[in-house]
Amino acid sequence: MDGSVGDSRKATIPSVIKEEVIAEGKWVKLEKTTYTDPSGKTRTWETVKRTTKKHTSSADGVAIFAVLNRTLHYDCLVMVKQFRPPMGCYCLEFPAGLIDDNESAEDAALRKLLEETGYKGEVVGVSPAICLDPGLTNCTTHIVKVNINGDDPENIKPKQKLDDGEFVEVVLVPLNELQKKIDEMVKNENVVVDARVYIYAMGRTHAKSKPTELPVLKS
């Protein structure tokens, strides 16, 4: 039953009562979360959390929305493709990583961009901390917008600085045909696209369709 108009039940403010660790590994832990719902009833939830979040950080990590600008080239979105064991296949994603202790989102983004792609860029925008899969985890991230000057000599032949065990392929896709190229990759390769990447591609396609026309609904 919808607890809005016409609901005689007294609404309460949902809140977490306690959190109990069920299992913990090096990177993540599983907790049983006890909470009260809007009707005042006590319930439990299984929650996954990272063990790596620093108290000084505003979010767990960053995802880098990096655009490569080069003379006489279309602007390209810089993405990465890597095998993700939980998915059992390759995933197409924004460059991303965890924020270190006492590190800003901007510094973390530039560090991870250099490590994963070899590019050096300039931060031009940072999102607030946003959730990723709130029905499963409290993990949050900042989307950091970075512009890359592809004409800069240090960005002409970028060299990745990957850690041992990291295998990351850099993927450049022209922004003017982003969704088309992504759809081709999905069709021709065993790859799953990160939701943030695909929703951005869909948004660009939608914005370019008929941005100045008011919609007319069919009766």
Short mmCIF file of C-alpha atoms in Angstrom, two decimals:
data_model
loop_
_atom_site.label_atom_id
_atom_site.label_comp_id
_atom_site.label_asym_id
_atom_site.label_seq_id
_atom_site.Cartn_x
_atom_site.Cartn_y
_atom_site.Cartn_z
CA MET A 1 0.00 0.00 0.00
CA ASP A 2 1.28 3.45 -0.89
CA GLY A 3 1.96 5.43 2.28
CA SER A 4 1.14 8.82 0.74
CA VAL A 5 -2.35 10.30 0.27
CA GLY A 6 -5.14 8.46 2.13
CA ASP A 7 -2.82 6.21 4.18
CA SER A 8 -3.90 6.33 7.83
CA ARG A 9 -0.71 4.73 9.12
CA LYS A 10 1.60 7.06 11.00
CA ALA A 11 4.77 7.55 8.99
CA THR A 12 8.14 7.32 10.73
CA ILE A 13 11.60 8.25 9.54
CA PRO A 14 13.44 5.10 8.39
CA SER A 15 16.72 4.55 10.22
CA VAL A 16 19.43 1.96 10.72
CA ILE A 17 19.42 0.37 14.18
CA LYS A 18 22.52 -1.80 14.01
CA GLU A 19 24.98 -3.43 11.61
CA GLU A 20 26.51 -6.86 12.22
CA VAL A 21 29.39 -8.31 10.19
CA ILE A 22 28.54 -11.72 8.71
CA ALA A 23 31.72 -12.24 6.70
CA GLU A 24 34.74 -10.10 5.86
CA GLY A 25 37.49 -10.36 3.26
CA LYS A 26 40.39 -8.16 2.24
CA TRP A 27 38.33 -5.79 0.07
CA VAL A 28 34.66 -6.25 1.02
CA LYS A 29 32.47 -7.39 3.87
CA LEU A 30 28.90 -8.65 4.21
CA GLU A 31 26.75 -7.20 6.97
CA LYS A 32 23.27 -7.79 8.36
CA THR A 33 21.65 -4.38 8.62
CA THR A 34 18.75 -3.99 11.05
CA TYR A 35 16.55 -0.98 10.32
CA THR A 36 13.08 0.48 10.78
CA ASP A 37 10.95 1.08 7.68
CA PRO A 38 8.56 4.05 7.12
CA SER A 39 5.74 2.21 8.96
CA GLY A 40 7.93 1.72 12.04
CA LYS A 41 8.43 -2.02 11.49
CA THR A 42 11.87 -3.49 12.19
CA ARG A 43 13.43 -5.32 9.27
CA THR A 44 16.81 -6.72 8.20
CA TRP A 45 18.85 -6.31 5.03
CA GLU A 46 21.99 -7.93 3.67
CA THR A 47 24.50 -5.21 2.82
CA VAL A 48 27.86 -5.32 1.07
CA LYS A 49 30.47 -2.72 2.04
CA ARG A 50 34.04 -1.99 1.04
CA THR A 51 36.64 -2.39 3.76
CA THR A 52 38.88 0.17 2.09
CA LYS A 53 36.95 3.43 2.51
CA LYS A 54 38.99 6.04 4.33
CA HIS A 55 37.37 8.25 6.98
CA THR A 56 38.94 11.28 5.30
CA SER A 57 37.36 10.49 1.92
CA SER A 58 34.03 11.86 0.73
CA ALA A 59 33.42 8.69 -1.34
CA ASP A 60 34.90 5.26 -1.89
CA GLY A 61 36.31 6.06 -5.30
CA VAL A 62 36.23 8.02 -8.52
CA ALA A 63 35.14 7.33 -12.08
CA ILE A 64 36.81 9.50 -14.70
CA PHE A 65 34.80 11.01 -17.54
CA ALA A 66 37.76 11.87 -19.76
CA VAL A 67 37.48 13.51 -23.18
CA LEU A 68 40.46 13.46 -25.53
CA ASN A 69 40.75 16.60 -27.71
CA ARG A 70 43.06 16.50 -30.74
CA THR A 71 43.51 18.77 -33.74
CA LEU A 72 41.76 17.42 -36.86
CA HIS A 73 40.19 14.55 -34.89
CA TYR A 74 36.76 14.02 -33.43
CA ASP A 75 36.64 14.37 -29.66
CA CYS A 76 36.85 10.90 -28.09
CA LEU A 77 35.64 9.44 -24.82
CA VAL A 78 38.47 7.61 -23.10
CA MET A 79 37.30 4.27 -21.69
CA VAL A 80 38.90 1.06 -20.50
CA LYS A 81 38.10 -2.60 -21.08
CA GLN A 82 39.12 -5.26 -18.60
CA PHE A 83 38.10 -8.71 -17.42
CA ARG A 84 35.89 -8.56 -14.35
CA PRO A 85 35.76 -11.88 -12.44
CA PRO A 86 32.34 -11.22 -10.83
CA MET A 87 30.87 -10.77 -14.33
CA GLY A 88 32.93 -13.56 -15.89
CA CYS A 89 33.63 -11.41 -18.95
CA TYR A 90 35.15 -8.16 -20.15
CA CYS A 91 33.51 -4.89 -19.16
CA LEU A 92 33.63 -1.50 -20.86
CA GLU A 93 34.00 1.20 -18.23
CA PHE A 94 35.18 4.66 -17.36
CA PRO A 95 38.69 4.65 -15.89
CA ALA A 96 38.17 4.39 -12.14
CA GLY A 97 39.73 3.62 -8.81
CA LEU A 98 39.63 4.02 -5.04
CA ILE A 99 40.49 7.26 -3.25
CA ASP A 100 43.57 7.06 -1.05
CA ASP A 101 43.73 8.41 2.49
CA ASN A 102 43.87 12.24 2.57
CA GLU A 103 43.49 12.35 -1.22
CA SER A 104 40.98 14.59 -3.00
CA ALA A 105 38.65 13.28 -5.69
CA GLU A 106 40.47 15.47 -8.22
CA ASP A 107 43.90 14.08 -7.33
CA ALA A 108 42.60 10.51 -7.29
CA ALA A 109 41.07 10.96 -10.74
CA LEU A 110 44.27 12.30 -12.30
CA ARG A 111 46.30 9.55 -10.65
CA LYS A 112 44.03 6.74 -11.84
CA LEU A 113 43.71 8.23 -15.33
CA LEU A 114 47.49 8.24 -15.67
CA GLU A 115 47.83 4.72 -14.28
CA GLU A 116 45.14 3.11 -16.40
CA THR A 117 45.47 5.06 -19.66
CA GLY A 118 48.78 6.93 -19.59
CA TYR A 119 47.02 10.24 -20.28
CA LYS A 120 47.52 13.45 -18.31
CA GLY A 121 44.58 15.83 -18.13
CA GLU A 122 42.91 18.75 -16.40
CA VAL A 123 39.96 18.40 -14.03
CA VAL A 124 37.03 20.60 -15.10
CA GLY A 125 34.24 19.24 -12.90
CA VAL A 126 33.42 16.91 -10.00
CA SER A 127 30.04 15.41 -9.13
CA PRO A 128 28.79 15.03 -5.57
CA ALA A 129 29.22 11.58 -4.05
CA ILE A 130 26.73 9.33 -5.86
CA CYS A 131 25.57 5.80 -5.10
CA LEU A 132 26.16 2.89 -7.47
CA ASP A 133 23.88 0.02 -6.43
CA PRO A 134 22.01 1.18 -3.29
CA GLY A 135 19.96 -2.02 -3.00
CA LEU A 136 23.19 -3.95 -2.47
CA THR A 137 25.93 -1.66 -1.18
CA ASN A 138 26.69 1.72 0.38
CA CYS A 139 29.55 2.22 -2.08
CA THR A 140 29.76 5.76 -3.49
CA THR A 141 31.83 7.49 -6.15
CA HIS A 142 32.57 10.88 -7.65
CA ILE A 143 32.31 11.32 -11.41
CA VAL A 144 35.25 13.52 -12.33
CA LYS A 145 35.24 15.32 -15.68
CA VAL A 146 38.71 15.60 -17.21
CA ASN A 147 39.81 17.24 -20.45
CA ILE A 148 42.89 15.81 -22.16
CA ASN A 149 44.97 17.86 -24.59
CA GLY A 150 45.88 15.22 -27.14
CA ASP A 151 48.27 17.61 -28.90
CA ASP A 152 50.46 17.81 -25.80
CA PRO A 153 53.67 15.84 -26.50
CA GLU A 154 53.26 13.74 -23.33
CA ASN A 155 49.80 12.64 -24.52
CA ILE A 156 50.75 11.67 -28.08
CA LYS A 157 52.10 8.24 -27.08
CA PRO A 158 50.68 7.67 -23.59
CA LYS A 159 52.13 4.83 -21.52
CA GLN A 160 50.10 3.08 -18.85
CA LYS A 161 51.46 2.63 -15.33
CA LEU A 162 49.61 -0.55 -14.34
CA ASP A 163 50.20 -2.51 -11.15
CA ASP A 164 51.13 -6.17 -11.22
CA GLY A 165 48.06 -8.22 -12.12
CA GLU A 166 46.29 -5.34 -13.88
CA PHE A 167 45.38 -5.88 -17.53
CA VAL A 168 43.60 -2.82 -18.90
CA GLU A 169 42.93 -2.02 -22.56
CA VAL A 170 42.35 1.63 -23.47
CA VAL A 171 39.37 2.22 -25.76
CA LEU A 172 38.83 5.52 -27.58
CA VAL A 173 35.38 6.14 -29.04
CA PRO A 174 34.32 9.29 -30.94
CA LEU A 175 31.63 11.13 -28.99
CA ASN A 176 29.62 11.82 -32.15
CA GLU A 177 28.87 8.10 -32.60
CA LEU A 178 29.26 6.87 -29.05
CA GLN A 179 26.15 4.71 -28.66
CA LYS A 180 26.53 3.24 -32.16
CA LYS A 181 30.09 2.12 -31.47
CA ILE A 182 29.21 0.77 -28.03
CA ASP A 183 26.29 -1.21 -29.46
CA GLU A 184 28.63 -2.67 -32.07
CA MET A 185 31.03 -3.78 -29.35
CA VAL A 186 28.24 -5.43 -27.39
CA LYS A 187 27.08 -7.26 -30.52
CA ASN A 188 30.49 -8.40 -31.71
CA GLU A 189 32.37 -9.01 -28.47
CA ASN A 190 31.73 -10.73 -25.18
CA VAL A 191 31.56 -7.44 -23.32
CA VAL A 192 29.17 -5.89 -20.79
CA VAL A 193 28.92 -2.11 -20.56
CA ASP A 194 29.06 -0.26 -17.25
CA ALA A 195 25.68 1.38 -16.60
CA ARG A 196 27.25 4.82 -16.19
CA VAL A 197 28.84 4.59 -19.62
CA TYR A 198 25.70 3.39 -21.36
CA ILE A 199 23.31 5.84 -19.75
CA TYR A 200 25.62 8.67 -20.85
CA ALA A 201 25.60 7.32 -24.41
CA MET A 202 21.81 7.07 -24.34
CA GLY A 203 21.56 10.59 -22.99
CA ARG A 204 23.67 11.97 -25.83
CA THR A 205 21.55 10.14 -28.38
CA HIS A 206 18.33 11.41 -26.80
CA ALA A 207 19.62 15.00 -26.57
CA LYS A 208 20.55 15.02 -30.26
CA SER A 209 17.28 13.50 -31.51
CA LYS A 210 14.84 16.45 -31.40
CA PRO A 211 16.09 18.69 -28.59
CA THR A 212 14.06 21.77 -29.58
CA GLU A 213 10.70 20.10 -30.15
CA LEU A 214 8.03 19.72 -27.48
CA PRO A 215 6.75 16.13 -27.21
CA VAL A 216 3.21 15.36 -28.36
CA LEU A 217 1.70 12.37 -26.60
CA LYS A 218 -0.55 10.00 -28.51
CA SER A 219 -4.04 9.67 -27.11
#
